mmCIF file with all atom_site columns, C-alpha atoms in Angstrom:
data_model
loop_
_atom_site.group_PDB
_atom_site.id
_atom_site.type_symbol
_atom_site.label_atom_id
_atom_site.label_alt_id
_atom_site.label_comp_id
_atom_site.label_asym_id
_atom_site.label_entity_id
_atom_site.label_seq_id
_atom_site.pdbx_PDB_ins_code
_atom_site.Cartn_x
_atom_site.Cartn_y
_atom_site.Cartn_z
_atom_site.occupancy
_atom_site.B_iso_or_equiv
_atom_site.pdbx_formal_charge
_atom_site.auth_seq_id
_atom_site.auth_comp_id
_atom_site.auth_asym_id
_atom_site.auth_atom_id
_atom_site.pdbx_PDB_model_num
ATOM 1   C CA . MET S 1 1   ? 74.822 -54.639 150.935 1.00 66.00 ? 1   MET S CA 1
ATOM 2   C CA . ASP S 1 2   ? 78.249 -55.488 149.592 1.00 78.00 ? 2   ASP S CA 1
ATOM 3   C CA . PHE S 1 3   ? 81.565 -54.569 151.174 1.00 79.00 ? 3   PHE S CA 1
ATOM 4   C CA . LEU S 1 4   ? 82.245 -51.588 148.943 1.00 82.00 ? 4   LEU S CA 1
ATOM 5   C CA . THR S 1 5   ? 78.859 -50.093 149.800 1.00 82.00 ? 5   THR S CA 1
ATOM 6   C CA . SER S 1 6   ? 79.541 -50.425 153.506 1.00 84.00 ? 6   SER S CA 1
ATOM 7   C CA . PHE S 1 7   ? 82.931 -48.763 152.947 1.00 87.00 ? 7   PHE S CA 1
ATOM 8   C CA . LYS S 1 8   ? 81.247 -45.889 151.090 1.00 86.00 ? 8   LYS S CA 1
ATOM 9   C CA . VAL S 1 9   ? 78.633 -45.382 153.798 1.00 85.00 ? 9   VAL S CA 1
ATOM 10  C CA . THR S 1 10  ? 81.232 -45.491 156.541 1.00 89.00 ? 10  THR S CA 1
ATOM 11  C CA . SER S 1 11  ? 83.588 -43.137 154.730 1.00 89.00 ? 11  SER S CA 1
ATOM 12  C CA . SER S 1 12  ? 80.801 -40.595 154.237 1.00 88.00 ? 12  SER S CA 1
ATOM 13  C CA . ALA S 1 13  ? 80.072 -40.738 157.978 1.00 89.00 ? 13  ALA S CA 1
ATOM 14  C CA . LEU S 1 14  ? 83.785 -40.315 158.757 1.00 93.00 ? 14  LEU S CA 1
ATOM 15  C CA . ALA S 1 15  ? 83.968 -37.268 156.477 1.00 92.00 ? 15  ALA S CA 1
ATOM 16  C CA . ALA S 1 16  ? 80.877 -35.749 158.105 1.00 92.00 ? 16  ALA S CA 1
ATOM 17  C CA . GLN S 1 17  ? 82.262 -36.259 161.621 1.00 93.00 ? 17  GLN S CA 1
ATOM 18  C CA . ARG S 1 18  ? 85.641 -34.867 160.562 1.00 95.00 ? 18  ARG S CA 1
ATOM 19  C CA . LEU S 1 19  ? 83.893 -31.726 159.277 1.00 95.00 ? 19  LEU S CA 1
ATOM 20  C CA . ARG S 1 20  ? 81.977 -31.496 162.561 1.00 95.00 ? 20  ARG S CA 1
ATOM 21  C CA . LEU S 1 21  ? 85.239 -31.730 164.526 1.00 96.00 ? 21  LEU S CA 1
ATOM 22  C CA . ASN S 1 22  ? 86.833 -29.028 162.355 1.00 96.00 ? 22  ASN S CA 1
ATOM 23  C CA . ILE S 1 23  ? 83.893 -26.686 162.932 1.00 96.00 ? 23  ILE S CA 1
ATOM 24  C CA . ILE S 1 24  ? 84.023 -27.300 166.694 1.00 97.00 ? 24  ILE S CA 1
ATOM 25  C CA . ALA S 1 25  ? 87.754 -26.541 166.685 1.00 97.00 ? 25  ALA S CA 1
ATOM 26  C CA . GLU S 1 26  ? 87.046 -23.342 164.748 1.00 96.00 ? 26  GLU S CA 1
ATOM 27  C CA . ASN S 1 27  ? 84.420 -22.354 167.339 1.00 96.00 ? 27  ASN S CA 1
ATOM 28  C CA . VAL S 1 28  ? 86.830 -22.937 170.238 1.00 96.00 ? 28  VAL S CA 1
ATOM 29  C CA . ALA S 1 29  ? 89.656 -21.100 168.466 1.00 96.00 ? 29  ALA S CA 1
ATOM 30  C CA . ASN S 1 30  ? 87.424 -18.062 167.924 1.00 95.00 ? 30  ASN S CA 1
ATOM 31  C CA . ALA S 1 31  ? 85.819 -18.003 171.386 1.00 94.00 ? 31  ALA S CA 1
ATOM 32  C CA . GLN S 1 32  ? 87.502 -14.635 172.090 1.00 93.00 ? 32  GLN S CA 1
ATOM 33  C CA . THR S 1 33  ? 87.349 -13.104 168.585 1.00 93.00 ? 33  THR S CA 1
ATOM 34  C CA . THR S 1 34  ? 85.567 -9.771  168.777 1.00 93.00 ? 34  THR S CA 1
ATOM 35  C CA . ARG S 1 35  ? 86.259 -8.563  165.233 1.00 92.00 ? 35  ARG S CA 1
ATOM 36  C CA . THR S 1 36  ? 85.560 -10.478 162.016 1.00 92.00 ? 36  THR S CA 1
ATOM 37  C CA . PRO S 1 37  ? 85.656 -9.462  158.328 1.00 92.00 ? 37  PRO S CA 1
ATOM 38  C CA . GLU S 1 38  ? 81.829 -9.607  158.328 1.00 87.00 ? 38  GLU S CA 1
ATOM 39  C CA . GLY S 1 39  ? 81.765 -7.187  161.249 1.00 87.00 ? 39  GLY S CA 1
ATOM 40  C CA . GLY S 1 40  ? 81.044 -7.850  164.900 1.00 89.00 ? 40  GLY S CA 1
ATOM 41  C CA . PRO S 1 41  ? 82.102 -10.820 166.978 1.00 94.00 ? 41  PRO S CA 1
ATOM 42  C CA . TYR S 1 42  ? 82.533 -14.360 165.669 1.00 94.00 ? 42  TYR S CA 1
ATOM 43  C CA . LYS S 1 43  ? 79.290 -16.317 165.515 1.00 94.00 ? 43  LYS S CA 1
ATOM 44  C CA . ARG S 1 44  ? 79.125 -19.978 166.471 1.00 94.00 ? 44  ARG S CA 1
ATOM 45  C CA . ARG S 1 45  ? 78.738 -22.460 163.620 1.00 94.00 ? 45  ARG S CA 1
ATOM 46  C CA . ASP S 1 46  ? 77.148 -25.888 163.696 1.00 93.00 ? 46  ASP S CA 1
ATOM 47  C CA . PRO S 1 47  ? 76.841 -28.474 160.906 1.00 92.00 ? 47  PRO S CA 1
ATOM 48  C CA . VAL S 1 48  ? 73.420 -29.869 160.065 1.00 91.00 ? 48  VAL S CA 1
ATOM 49  C CA . PHE S 1 49  ? 73.436 -33.440 158.841 1.00 88.00 ? 49  PHE S CA 1
ATOM 50  C CA . GLN S 1 50  ? 70.886 -34.322 156.238 1.00 81.00 ? 50  GLN S CA 1
ATOM 51  C CA . ALA S 1 51  ? 68.254 -36.821 157.252 1.00 66.00 ? 51  ALA S CA 1
ATOM 52  C CA . GLN S 1 52  ? 66.504 -38.838 154.610 1.00 65.00 ? 52  GLN S CA 1
ATOM 53  C CA . PRO S 1 53  ? 63.139 -40.572 154.971 1.00 65.00 ? 53  PRO S CA 1
ATOM 54  C CA . PHE S 1 54  ? 63.486 -44.326 155.123 1.00 65.00 ? 54  PHE S CA 1
ATOM 55  C CA . ALA S 1 55  ? 61.521 -44.856 151.905 1.00 68.00 ? 55  ALA S CA 1
ATOM 56  C CA . ASP S 1 56  ? 63.911 -42.537 150.048 1.00 69.00 ? 56  ASP S CA 1
ATOM 57  C CA . VAL S 1 57  ? 66.924 -44.337 151.498 1.00 64.00 ? 57  VAL S CA 1
ATOM 58  C CA . LEU S 1 58  ? 65.469 -47.689 150.481 1.00 68.00 ? 58  LEU S CA 1
ATOM 59  C CA . ASP S 1 59  ? 64.823 -46.462 146.926 1.00 72.00 ? 59  ASP S CA 1
ATOM 60  C CA . GLN S 1 60  ? 68.323 -44.990 146.659 1.00 66.00 ? 60  GLN S CA 1
ATOM 61  C CA . THR S 1 61  ? 69.851 -48.171 147.963 1.00 63.00 ? 61  THR S CA 1
ATOM 62  C CA . LYS S 1 62  ? 68.030 -50.193 145.338 1.00 64.00 ? 62  LYS S CA 1
ATOM 63  C CA . ALA S 1 63  ? 68.913 -47.768 142.544 1.00 65.00 ? 63  ALA S CA 1
ATOM 64  C CA . ALA S 1 64  ? 72.418 -46.550 143.314 1.00 61.00 ? 64  ALA S CA 1
ATOM 65  C CA . GLY S 1 65  ? 73.636 -49.149 145.708 1.00 55.00 ? 65  GLY S CA 1
ATOM 66  C CA . SER S 1 66  ? 74.849 -46.759 148.376 1.00 56.00 ? 66  SER S CA 1
ATOM 67  C CA . THR S 1 67  ? 73.749 -44.032 150.699 1.00 70.00 ? 67  THR S CA 1
ATOM 68  C CA . GLY S 1 68  ? 75.514 -42.232 153.437 1.00 78.00 ? 68  GLY S CA 1
ATOM 69  C CA . VAL S 1 69  ? 75.647 -39.248 155.653 1.00 81.00 ? 69  VAL S CA 1
ATOM 70  C CA . SER S 1 70  ? 75.816 -35.816 154.134 1.00 81.00 ? 70  SER S CA 1
ATOM 71  C CA . VAL S 1 71  ? 76.114 -32.348 155.552 1.00 85.00 ? 71  VAL S CA 1
ATOM 72  C CA . ASP S 1 72  ? 73.091 -30.325 154.505 1.00 87.00 ? 72  ASP S CA 1
ATOM 73  C CA . ARG S 1 73  ? 74.432 -26.938 155.578 1.00 91.00 ? 73  ARG S CA 1
ATOM 74  C CA . ILE S 1 74  ? 76.510 -25.164 158.176 1.00 93.00 ? 74  ILE S CA 1
ATOM 75  C CA . MET S 1 75  ? 74.225 -23.138 160.395 1.00 92.00 ? 75  MET S CA 1
ATOM 76  C CA . VAL S 1 76  ? 75.404 -19.851 161.897 1.00 92.00 ? 76  VAL S CA 1
ATOM 77  C CA . ASP S 1 77  ? 74.064 -19.196 165.385 1.00 90.00 ? 77  ASP S CA 1
ATOM 78  C CA . GLN S 1 78  ? 71.814 -16.110 165.426 1.00 89.00 ? 78  GLN S CA 1
ATOM 79  C CA . LYS S 1 79  ? 71.866 -15.538 169.187 1.00 90.00 ? 79  LYS S CA 1
ATOM 80  C CA . PRO S 1 80  ? 72.929 -12.052 170.250 1.00 91.00 ? 80  PRO S CA 1
ATOM 81  C CA . PRO S 1 81  ? 76.550 -11.652 171.379 1.00 92.00 ? 81  PRO S CA 1
ATOM 82  C CA . ARG S 1 82  ? 77.478 -11.845 175.039 1.00 92.00 ? 82  ARG S CA 1
ATOM 83  C CA . MET S 1 83  ? 78.222 -8.361  176.421 1.00 94.00 ? 83  MET S CA 1
ATOM 84  C CA . GLN S 1 84  ? 81.254 -8.161  178.709 1.00 94.00 ? 84  GLN S CA 1
ATOM 85  C CA . TYR S 1 85  ? 82.367 -5.050  180.587 1.00 95.00 ? 85  TYR S CA 1
ATOM 86  C CA . ASP S 1 86  ? 85.954 -4.202  179.602 1.00 93.00 ? 86  ASP S CA 1
ATOM 87  C CA . PRO S 1 87  ? 86.414 -0.452  179.025 1.00 94.00 ? 87  PRO S CA 1
ATOM 88  C CA . ASN S 1 88  ? 90.086 -0.881  178.022 1.00 93.00 ? 88  ASN S CA 1
ATOM 89  C CA . HIS S 1 89  ? 89.318 -3.248  175.135 1.00 92.00 ? 89  HIS S CA 1
ATOM 90  C CA . PRO S 1 90  ? 89.798 -1.652  171.673 1.00 92.00 ? 90  PRO S CA 1
ATOM 91  C CA . ASP S 1 91  ? 86.355 -2.871  170.555 1.00 91.00 ? 91  ASP S CA 1
ATOM 92  C CA . ALA S 1 92  ? 84.502 -1.533  173.626 1.00 92.00 ? 92  ALA S CA 1
ATOM 93  C CA . ASN S 1 93  ? 81.504 0.667   172.965 1.00 92.00 ? 93  ASN S CA 1
ATOM 94  C CA . GLN S 1 94  ? 80.993 4.068   174.641 1.00 94.00 ? 94  GLN S CA 1
ATOM 95  C CA . ASP S 1 95  ? 79.576 2.341   177.765 1.00 94.00 ? 95  ASP S CA 1
ATOM 96  C CA . GLY S 1 96  ? 82.656 0.095   178.082 1.00 94.00 ? 96  GLY S CA 1
ATOM 97  C CA . TYR S 1 97  ? 80.997 -3.152  176.972 1.00 95.00 ? 97  TYR S CA 1
ATOM 98  C CA . VAL S 1 98  ? 82.540 -5.499  174.420 1.00 95.00 ? 98  VAL S CA 1
ATOM 99  C CA . ALA S 1 99  ? 80.410 -7.798  172.238 1.00 94.00 ? 99  ALA S CA 1
ATOM 100 C CA . MET S 1 100 ? 81.942 -11.243 172.748 1.00 94.00 ? 100 MET S CA 1
ATOM 101 C CA . PRO S 1 101 ? 81.123 -14.414 170.753 1.00 94.00 ? 101 PRO S CA 1
ATOM 102 C CA . ASN S 1 102 ? 78.291 -16.476 172.240 1.00 91.00 ? 102 ASN S CA 1
ATOM 103 C CA . ILE S 1 103 ? 80.480 -19.582 172.457 1.00 93.00 ? 103 ILE S CA 1
ATOM 104 C CA . ASP S 1 104 ? 80.405 -21.744 175.576 1.00 93.00 ? 104 ASP S CA 1
ATOM 105 C CA . VAL S 1 105 ? 83.669 -23.693 175.592 1.00 94.00 ? 105 VAL S CA 1
ATOM 106 C CA . VAL S 1 106 ? 82.205 -26.434 177.822 1.00 96.00 ? 106 VAL S CA 1
ATOM 107 C CA . THR S 1 107 ? 79.378 -27.017 175.343 1.00 94.00 ? 107 THR S CA 1
ATOM 108 C CA . GLU S 1 108 ? 81.890 -27.155 172.514 1.00 95.00 ? 108 GLU S CA 1
ATOM 109 C CA . MET S 1 109 ? 83.969 -29.711 174.421 1.00 96.00 ? 109 MET S CA 1
ATOM 110 C CA . VAL S 1 110 ? 80.879 -31.904 174.968 1.00 97.00 ? 110 VAL S CA 1
ATOM 111 C CA . ASN S 1 111 ? 80.075 -31.652 171.244 1.00 95.00 ? 111 ASN S CA 1
ATOM 112 C CA . MET S 1 112 ? 83.680 -32.547 170.457 1.00 96.00 ? 112 MET S CA 1
ATOM 113 C CA . MET S 1 113 ? 83.498 -35.645 172.662 1.00 97.00 ? 113 MET S CA 1
ATOM 114 C CA . SER S 1 114 ? 80.267 -36.684 170.942 1.00 96.00 ? 114 SER S CA 1
ATOM 115 C CA . ALA S 1 115 ? 81.772 -36.190 167.482 1.00 95.00 ? 115 ALA S CA 1
ATOM 116 C CA . SER S 1 116 ? 84.909 -38.060 168.525 1.00 96.00 ? 116 SER S CA 1
ATOM 117 C CA . ARG S 1 117 ? 82.853 -41.018 169.785 1.00 97.00 ? 117 ARG S CA 1
ATOM 118 C CA . SER S 1 118 ? 80.850 -41.052 166.550 1.00 94.00 ? 118 SER S CA 1
ATOM 119 C CA . TYR S 1 119 ? 84.079 -41.003 164.566 1.00 95.00 ? 119 TYR S CA 1
ATOM 120 C CA . GLU S 1 120 ? 85.465 -43.910 166.632 1.00 96.00 ? 120 GLU S CA 1
ATOM 121 C CA . SER S 1 121 ? 82.237 -45.878 166.105 1.00 95.00 ? 121 SER S CA 1
ATOM 122 C CA . ASN S 1 122 ? 82.519 -45.445 162.359 1.00 93.00 ? 122 ASN S CA 1
ATOM 123 C CA . VAL S 1 123 ? 86.157 -46.541 162.438 1.00 96.00 ? 123 VAL S CA 1
ATOM 124 C CA . SER S 1 124 ? 85.039 -49.682 164.291 1.00 96.00 ? 124 SER S CA 1
ATOM 125 C CA . VAL S 1 125 ? 82.410 -50.365 161.621 1.00 93.00 ? 125 VAL S CA 1
ATOM 126 C CA . LEU S 1 126 ? 85.019 -49.869 158.899 1.00 93.00 ? 126 LEU S CA 1
ATOM 127 C CA . ASN S 1 127 ? 87.424 -52.256 160.629 1.00 95.00 ? 127 ASN S CA 1
ATOM 128 C CA . ALA S 1 128 ? 84.680 -54.858 161.096 1.00 94.00 ? 128 ALA S CA 1
ATOM 129 C CA . SER S 1 129 ? 83.768 -54.604 157.395 1.00 91.00 ? 129 SER S CA 1
ATOM 130 C CA . LYS S 1 130 ? 87.415 -54.932 156.449 1.00 93.00 ? 130 LYS S CA 1
ATOM 131 C CA . ALA S 1 131 ? 87.818 -57.995 158.675 1.00 94.00 ? 131 ALA S CA 1
ATOM 132 C CA . MET S 1 132 ? 84.747 -59.611 157.108 1.00 91.00 ? 132 MET S CA 1
ATOM 133 C CA . ALA S 1 133 ? 86.109 -58.915 153.619 1.00 89.00 ? 133 ALA S CA 1
ATOM 134 C CA . LEU S 1 134 ? 89.444 -60.496 154.526 1.00 91.00 ? 134 LEU S CA 1
ATOM 135 C CA . LYS S 1 135 ? 87.709 -63.548 155.985 1.00 92.00 ? 135 LYS S CA 1
ATOM 136 C CA . ALA S 1 136 ? 85.656 -63.857 152.811 1.00 88.00 ? 136 ALA S CA 1
ATOM 137 C CA . LEU S 1 137 ? 88.865 -63.831 150.781 1.00 89.00 ? 137 LEU S CA 1
ATOM 138 C CA . GLU S 1 138 ? 90.295 -66.610 152.966 1.00 91.00 ? 138 GLU S CA 1
ATOM 139 C CA . ILE S 1 139 ? 87.268 -68.787 152.174 1.00 89.00 ? 139 ILE S CA 1
ATOM 140 C CA . GLY S 1 140 ? 88.113 -68.549 148.491 1.00 77.00 ? 140 GLY S CA 1
ATOM 141 C CA . ARG S 1 141 ? 91.643 -69.942 148.942 1.00 79.00 ? 141 ARG S CA 1
#
């Protein structure tokens, strides 16, 4: 694997983790949103990274010279909304319950810490690759 390939792989992982962080921030920002354009409360979203069998990755590496992380799709949580009693809320039903998003802020914070650590790990890999490339250039002087 050459340096440019390692940069490509690392940059794809950084882009995937950045997307994951953006989706987590969107989930936290909409934790109290009871009305969306689609109707009903906001539904939690979660990115799904695409896994590739090792044989496919090996073949792609031989053919194209690079692989990486990709986001397969963004999954919308299908759990029912959390019902909260608040008869004064404008979106309350006739019994006084409001359908709230099924977002647990603590879970989102844990996911954000995990994504942040993954992002930092990929930055470390990128810096190590860059340092190796610079050392290789010094050998040629």
